mmCIF file of C-alpha atoms in Angstrom:
data_model
loop_
_atom_site.group_PDB
_atom_site.id
_atom_site.type_symbol
_atom_site.label_atom_id
_atom_site.label_comp_id
_atom_site.label_asym_id
_atom_site.label_seq_id
_atom_site.Cartn_x
_atom_site.Cartn_y
_atom_site.Cartn_z
ATOM 1 C CA GLU O 1 111.641 72.943 108.111
ATOM 2 C CA VAL O 2 110.698 74.575 104.812
ATOM 3 C CA GLN O 3 113.748 74.579 102.560
ATOM 4 C CA LEU O 4 114.693 75.368 98.984
ATOM 5 C CA VAL O 5 117.975 73.797 97.899
ATOM 6 C CA GLN O 6 119.525 74.930 94.638
ATOM 7 C CA SER O 7 122.003 73.234 92.357
ATOM 8 C CA GLY O 8 125.669 74.147 92.431
ATOM 9 C CA ALA O 9 127.682 76.849 90.739
ATOM 10 C CA GLU O 10 128.125 76.659 86.972
ATOM 11 C CA VAL O 11 130.810 77.942 84.607
ATOM 12 C CA LYS O 12 129.736 78.039 80.977
ATOM 13 C CA LYS O 13 130.822 79.483 77.643
ATOM 14 C CA PRO O 14 128.742 81.936 75.612
ATOM 15 C CA GLY O 15 126.254 80.098 73.415
ATOM 16 C CA GLU O 16 125.989 77.086 75.708
ATOM 17 C CA SER O 17 122.746 75.952 77.283
ATOM 18 C CA LEU O 18 122.120 75.559 80.990
ATOM 19 C CA ARG O 19 119.459 74.394 83.411
ATOM 20 C CA ILE O 20 119.664 75.080 87.148
ATOM 21 C CA SER O 21 117.366 73.615 89.749
ATOM 22 C CA CYS O 22 115.580 74.394 92.999
ATOM 23 C CA LYS O 23 114.246 71.540 95.149
ATOM 24 C CA GLY O 24 111.600 72.219 97.762
ATOM 25 C CA SER O 25 111.153 70.232 100.967
ATOM 26 C CA GLY O 26 109.285 70.461 104.236
ATOM 27 C CA TYR O 27 106.014 71.571 102.636
ATOM 28 C CA THR O 28 103.487 70.622 99.948
ATOM 29 C CA PHE O 29 105.421 71.661 96.848
ATOM 30 C CA THR O 30 102.372 72.100 94.621
ATOM 31 C CA SER O 31 100.692 74.547 97.017
ATOM 32 C CA TYR O 32 103.142 77.435 96.545
ATOM 33 C CA TRP O 33 104.504 79.214 93.481
ATOM 34 C CA ILE O 34 108.267 79.308 92.932
ATOM 35 C CA ASN O 35 109.933 82.521 91.765
ATOM 36 C CA TRP O 36 113.348 83.143 90.237
ATOM 37 C CA VAL O 37 115.320 86.279 91.077
ATOM 38 C CA ARG O 38 118.525 87.510 89.443
ATOM 39 C CA GLN O 39 121.282 89.425 91.170
ATOM 40 C CA MET O 40 124.067 90.601 88.905
ATOM 41 C CA PRO O 41 127.467 91.243 90.504
ATOM 42 C CA GLY O 42 127.219 94.189 92.876
ATOM 43 C CA LYS O 43 123.649 94.935 91.835
ATOM 44 C CA GLY O 44 120.134 94.626 93.197
ATOM 45 C CA LEU O 45 117.390 92.011 93.035
ATOM 46 C CA GLU O 46 115.408 91.535 89.820
ATOM 47 C CA TRP O 47 112.283 89.398 89.631
ATOM 48 C CA MET O 48 112.505 87.133 86.581
ATOM 49 C CA GLY O 49 109.358 85.045 86.672
ATOM 50 C CA ARG O 50 107.359 82.480 88.585
ATOM 51 C CA ILE O 51 105.723 79.109 88.133
ATOM 52 C CA ASP O 52 102.747 77.434 89.750
ATOM 53 C CA PRO O 53 103.933 73.861 90.364
ATOM 54 C CA SER O 54 100.360 72.550 90.424
ATOM 55 C CA ASP O 55 99.711 73.333 86.756
ATOM 56 C CA SER O 56 103.042 74.691 85.426
ATOM 57 C CA TYR O 57 101.488 78.097 84.665
ATOM 58 C CA THR O 58 104.173 80.755 84.340
ATOM 59 C CA ASN O 59 104.507 84.548 84.474
ATOM 60 C CA TYR O 60 107.650 86.264 83.219
ATOM 61 C CA SER O 61 109.002 89.755 83.698
ATOM 62 C CA PRO O 62 109.081 91.491 80.299
ATOM 63 C CA SER O 63 112.833 91.875 80.806
ATOM 64 C CA PHE O 64 113.321 88.095 80.810
ATOM 65 C CA ARG O 65 110.500 86.762 78.624
ATOM 66 C CA GLY O 66 111.967 84.823 75.728
ATOM 67 C CA ARG O 67 115.414 84.707 77.299
ATOM 68 C CA VAL O 68 114.766 82.064 79.938
ATOM 69 C CA THR O 69 112.320 79.236 80.543
ATOM 70 C CA ILE O 70 110.915 78.283 83.933
ATOM 71 C CA SER O 71 109.639 74.747 84.355
ATOM 72 C CA VAL O 72 108.828 72.263 87.081
ATOM 73 C CA ASP O 73 108.822 68.548 87.789
ATOM 74 C CA LYS O 74 106.338 68.195 90.607
ATOM 75 C CA SER O 75 107.074 64.475 90.979
ATOM 76 C CA ILE O 76 110.439 65.425 92.456
ATOM 77 C CA SER O 77 109.419 68.810 93.932
ATOM 78 C CA THR O 78 111.884 70.660 91.724
ATOM 79 C CA ALA O 79 111.677 73.870 89.722
ATOM 80 C CA TYR O 80 114.090 74.789 86.945
ATOM 81 C CA LEU O 81 115.476 77.874 85.240
ATOM 82 C CA GLN O 82 116.834 77.256 81.751
ATOM 83 C CA TRP O 83 118.759 79.126 79.075
ATOM 84 C CA ARG O 84 119.097 77.943 75.435
ATOM 85 C CA SER O 85 122.045 80.174 74.617
ATOM 86 C CA LEU O 86 123.957 81.903 77.392
ATOM 87 C CA GLU O 87 125.531 85.326 77.072
ATOM 88 C CA ALA O 88 128.243 86.921 79.191
ATOM 89 C CA SER O 89 125.588 89.274 80.572
ATOM 90 C CA ASP O 90 123.838 86.264 82.169
ATOM 91 C CA THR O 91 126.666 86.091 84.709
ATOM 92 C CA ALA O 92 124.888 86.485 88.037
ATOM 93 C CA MET O 93 123.631 84.838 91.186
ATOM 94 C CA TYR O 94 120.212 83.291 90.707
ATOM 95 C CA TYR O 95 117.876 82.693 93.622
ATOM 96 C CA CYS O 96 114.668 80.728 93.798
ATOM 97 C CA ALA O 97 112.112 81.821 96.381
ATOM 98 C CA ARG O 98 108.792 80.412 97.538
ATOM 99 C CA HIS O 99 105.810 82.691 97.083
ATOM 100 C CA GLU O 100 103.956 82.774 100.380
ATOM 101 C CA THR O 101 100.153 82.863 100.195
ATOM 102 C CA ILE O 102 97.536 84.408 102.449
ATOM 103 C CA ALA O 103 93.956 83.238 101.833
ATOM 104 C CA ALA O 104 95.152 81.825 98.493
ATOM 105 C CA ARG O 105 96.548 85.237 97.477
ATOM 106 C CA PRO O 106 100.271 85.334 96.588
ATOM 107 C CA VAL O 107 102.156 87.743 98.806
ATOM 108 C CA TRP O 108 105.843 87.961 99.821
ATOM 109 C CA PHE O 109 108.798 85.643 99.092
ATOM 110 C CA ASP O 110 109.898 83.320 101.872
ATOM 111 C CA PRO O 111 112.078 81.336 102.131
ATOM 112 C CA TRP O 112 114.806 81.752 99.540
ATOM 113 C CA GLY O 113 117.185 79.173 98.161
ATOM 114 C CA GLN O 114 120.895 79.545 98.816
ATOM 115 C CA GLY O 115 121.556 80.828 95.299
ATOM 116 C CA THR O 116 123.287 79.421 92.228
ATOM 117 C CA LEU O 117 126.198 81.387 90.798
ATOM 118 C CA VAL O 118 126.304 81.264 87.007
ATOM 119 C CA THR O 119 129.463 82.472 85.300
ATOM 120 C CA VAL O 120 129.509 82.821 81.519
ATOM 121 C CA SER O 121 132.927 83.461 80.065
ATOM 122 C CA SER O 122 134.864 82.495 76.990
ATOM 123 C CA ASP F 1 104.109 98.742 85.683
ATOM 124 C CA ILE F 2 104.548 100.182 89.171
ATOM 125 C CA GLN F 3 108.076 101.323 89.981
ATOM 126 C CA MET F 4 109.619 101.135 93.445
ATOM 127 C CA THR F 5 112.149 103.821 94.393
ATOM 128 C CA GLN F 6 114.261 103.660 97.546
ATOM 129 C CA SER F 7 116.207 106.442 99.174
ATOM 130 C CA PRO F 8 118.925 106.893 100.021
ATOM 131 C CA SER F 9 120.896 104.390 97.927
ATOM 132 C CA SER F 10 123.430 104.155 100.747
ATOM 133 C CA LEU F 11 124.001 105.528 104.203
ATOM 134 C CA SER F 12 126.607 105.437 106.923
ATOM 135 C CA ALA F 13 125.611 105.766 110.563
ATOM 136 C CA SER F 14 127.058 105.157 113.999
ATOM 137 C CA VAL F 15 126.177 102.272 116.282
ATOM 138 C CA GLY F 16 123.105 103.259 118.258
ATOM 139 C CA ASP F 17 121.830 105.736 115.674
ATOM 140 C CA ARG F 18 118.273 105.730 114.403
ATOM 141 C CA VAL F 19 118.221 104.887 110.697
ATOM 142 C CA THR F 20 115.333 105.462 108.283
ATOM 143 C CA ILE F 21 115.005 104.149 104.736
ATOM 144 C CA THR F 22 112.230 105.266 102.408
ATOM 145 C CA CYS F 23 110.476 103.322 99.654
ATOM 146 C CA ARG F 24 108.066 105.017 97.277
ATOM 147 C CA ALA F 25 105.698 103.266 94.857
ATOM 148 C CA SER F 26 104.750 105.031 91.624
ATOM 149 C CA GLN F 27 101.104 104.055 92.263
ATOM 150 C CA GLY F 28 99.214 103.035 95.376
ATOM 151 C CA ILE F 29 99.789 99.487 96.610
ATOM 152 C CA SER F 30 97.805 99.615 99.871
ATOM 153 C CA ASN F 31 100.023 97.867 102.450
ATOM 154 C CA SER F 32 101.302 95.195 100.057
ATOM 155 C CA LEU F 33 104.938 95.863 100.803
ATOM 156 C CA ALA F 34 107.740 93.669 102.113
ATOM 157 C CA TRP F 35 111.261 94.520 103.222
ATOM 158 C CA TYR F 36 114.193 92.146 102.853
ATOM 159 C CA GLN F 37 117.627 92.257 104.448
ATOM 160 C CA GLN F 38 120.628 90.938 102.539
ATOM 161 C CA LYS F 39 123.843 90.760 104.520
ATOM 162 C CA PRO F 40 127.098 90.714 102.537
ATOM 163 C CA GLY F 41 127.484 87.413 100.696
ATOM 164 C CA LYS F 42 124.242 86.045 102.096
ATOM 165 C CA VAL F 43 120.746 85.166 100.942
ATOM 166 C CA PRO F 44 117.979 87.797 101.168
ATOM 167 C CA LYS F 45 115.848 87.336 104.255
ATOM 168 C CA LEU F 46 112.275 88.525 104.854
ATOM 169 C CA LEU F 47 112.371 91.353 107.401
ATOM 170 C CA ILE F 48 108.896 92.896 107.311
ATOM 171 C CA TYR F 49 105.658 92.109 105.494
ATOM 172 C CA ALA F 50 102.339 93.899 105.140
ATOM 173 C CA ALA F 51 104.359 97.120 105.496
ATOM 174 C CA SER F 52 104.688 96.842 109.277
ATOM 175 C CA THR F 53 104.567 93.218 110.466
ATOM 176 C CA LEU F 54 107.737 91.553 111.707
ATOM 177 C CA PRO F 55 108.126 87.800 111.165
ATOM 178 C CA SER F 56 109.024 85.751 114.203
ATOM 179 C CA GLY F 57 112.680 86.169 115.150
ATOM 180 C CA VAL F 58 113.238 89.637 113.685
ATOM 181 C CA PRO F 59 114.593 92.010 116.355
ATOM 182 C CA SER F 60 112.166 94.620 117.597
ATOM 183 C CA ARG F 61 114.559 97.464 116.733
ATOM 184 C CA PHE F 62 113.266 97.051 113.170
ATOM 185 C CA SER F 63 109.935 98.619 112.314
ATOM 186 C CA GLY F 64 107.994 99.483 109.188
ATOM 187 C CA SER F 65 105.253 101.924 108.398
ATOM 188 C CA GLY F 66 103.308 103.395 105.529
ATOM 189 C CA SER F 67 100.480 102.674 103.142
ATOM 190 C CA GLY F 68 99.555 103.630 99.638
ATOM 191 C CA THR F 69 102.702 104.983 98.004
ATOM 192 C CA ASP F 70 105.083 105.930 100.819
ATOM 193 C CA PHE F 71 106.764 103.481 103.169
ATOM 194 C CA THR F 72 109.595 103.574 105.684
ATOM 195 C CA LEU F 73 111.882 101.043 107.320
ATOM 196 C CA THR F 74 113.361 102.203 110.617
ATOM 197 C CA ILE F 75 116.152 100.724 112.681
ATOM 198 C CA SER F 76 115.739 102.302 116.094
ATOM 199 C CA SER F 77 119.282 101.632 117.288
ATOM 200 C CA LEU F 78 121.727 100.513 114.610
ATOM 201 C CA GLN F 79 123.832 97.474 115.523
ATOM 202 C CA PRO F 80 126.970 96.134 113.800
ATOM 203 C CA GLU F 81 125.045 93.051 112.658
ATOM 204 C CA ASP F 82 122.599 95.284 110.763
ATOM 205 C CA VAL F 83 125.214 96.040 108.086
ATOM 206 C CA ALA F 84 123.361 94.918 104.969
ATOM 207 C CA THR F 85 121.504 96.040 101.895
ATOM 208 C CA TYR F 86 117.779 96.489 102.398
ATOM 209 C CA TYR F 87 115.234 96.033 99.623
ATOM 210 C CA CYS F 88 111.552 96.851 99.479
ATOM 211 C CA GLN F 89 109.227 94.810 97.271
ATOM 212 C CA LYS F 90 105.621 95.313 96.173
ATOM 213 C CA TYR F 91 103.405 92.262 96.129
ATOM 214 C CA ASP F 92 99.944 93.558 95.288
ATOM 215 C CA THR F 93 100.083 92.209 91.726
ATOM 216 C CA ALA F 94 102.629 91.011 89.176
ATOM 217 C CA PRO F 95 105.322 92.031 88.474
ATOM 218 C CA TRP F 96 106.674 91.639 92.004
ATOM 219 C CA THR F 97 109.143 94.503 91.685
ATOM 220 C CA PHE F 98 111.978 95.287 94.085
ATOM 221 C CA GLY F 99 113.396 98.674 94.954
ATOM 222 C CA GLN F 100 117.016 99.240 93.945
ATOM 223 C CA GLY F 101 118.292 98.685 97.486
ATOM 224 C CA THR F 102 119.774 100.761 100.300
ATOM 225 C CA LYS F 103 123.203 99.837 101.585
ATOM 226 C CA VAL F 104 123.655 100.459 105.321
ATOM 227 C CA GLU F 105 127.158 100.746 106.732
ATOM 228 C CA ILE F 106 128.650 101.588 110.114
ATOM 229 C CA LYS F 107 130.479 104.900 110.400
#
């Protein structure tokens, strides 16, 4: 079974750093991009960026570029989303999602991880 | 960048009703459109891809149509378990933008 398992909920203070993880299993991890998606409380889905685990190449949404860093450790089939300095506005649920491919072309997201709730509060 | 606009933002319908949600792209995206269903407190789930194809296990009361800029998601007979927020997403090129969502409730 293809699965993405994310790290647990985090409570942090403004200014602190954080790295959350997403571990893939049941498939060849380096063959599919991993995306990160933000969902703020009561709001919709926002694509943040993606990484190609085979070469660590990344794309970021302009809204998130410079605010977060996406990385990967392919030796342990794990992707990461990292902040250097959290703000209260980073409070949200964060999902990772595998980027399905058709004839080597990236298409829809499936499956999704279970989500990691990040709460930033003083 | 291409924008994705859904309408309505929310709707309330009775069990058994036919429900239609619209998604419009600001530029043509061929049939590179997916729909996701997110039930309250749950993870988004792929519902439709390539504008009209249902993944295995998705009930046949769901259907999708459209190409280019205008797309629809239809629930032919609304069931209580269909209470959710539905999102469209373009996947022709980056950025892989979502619509703002349509919340479906039971009247």
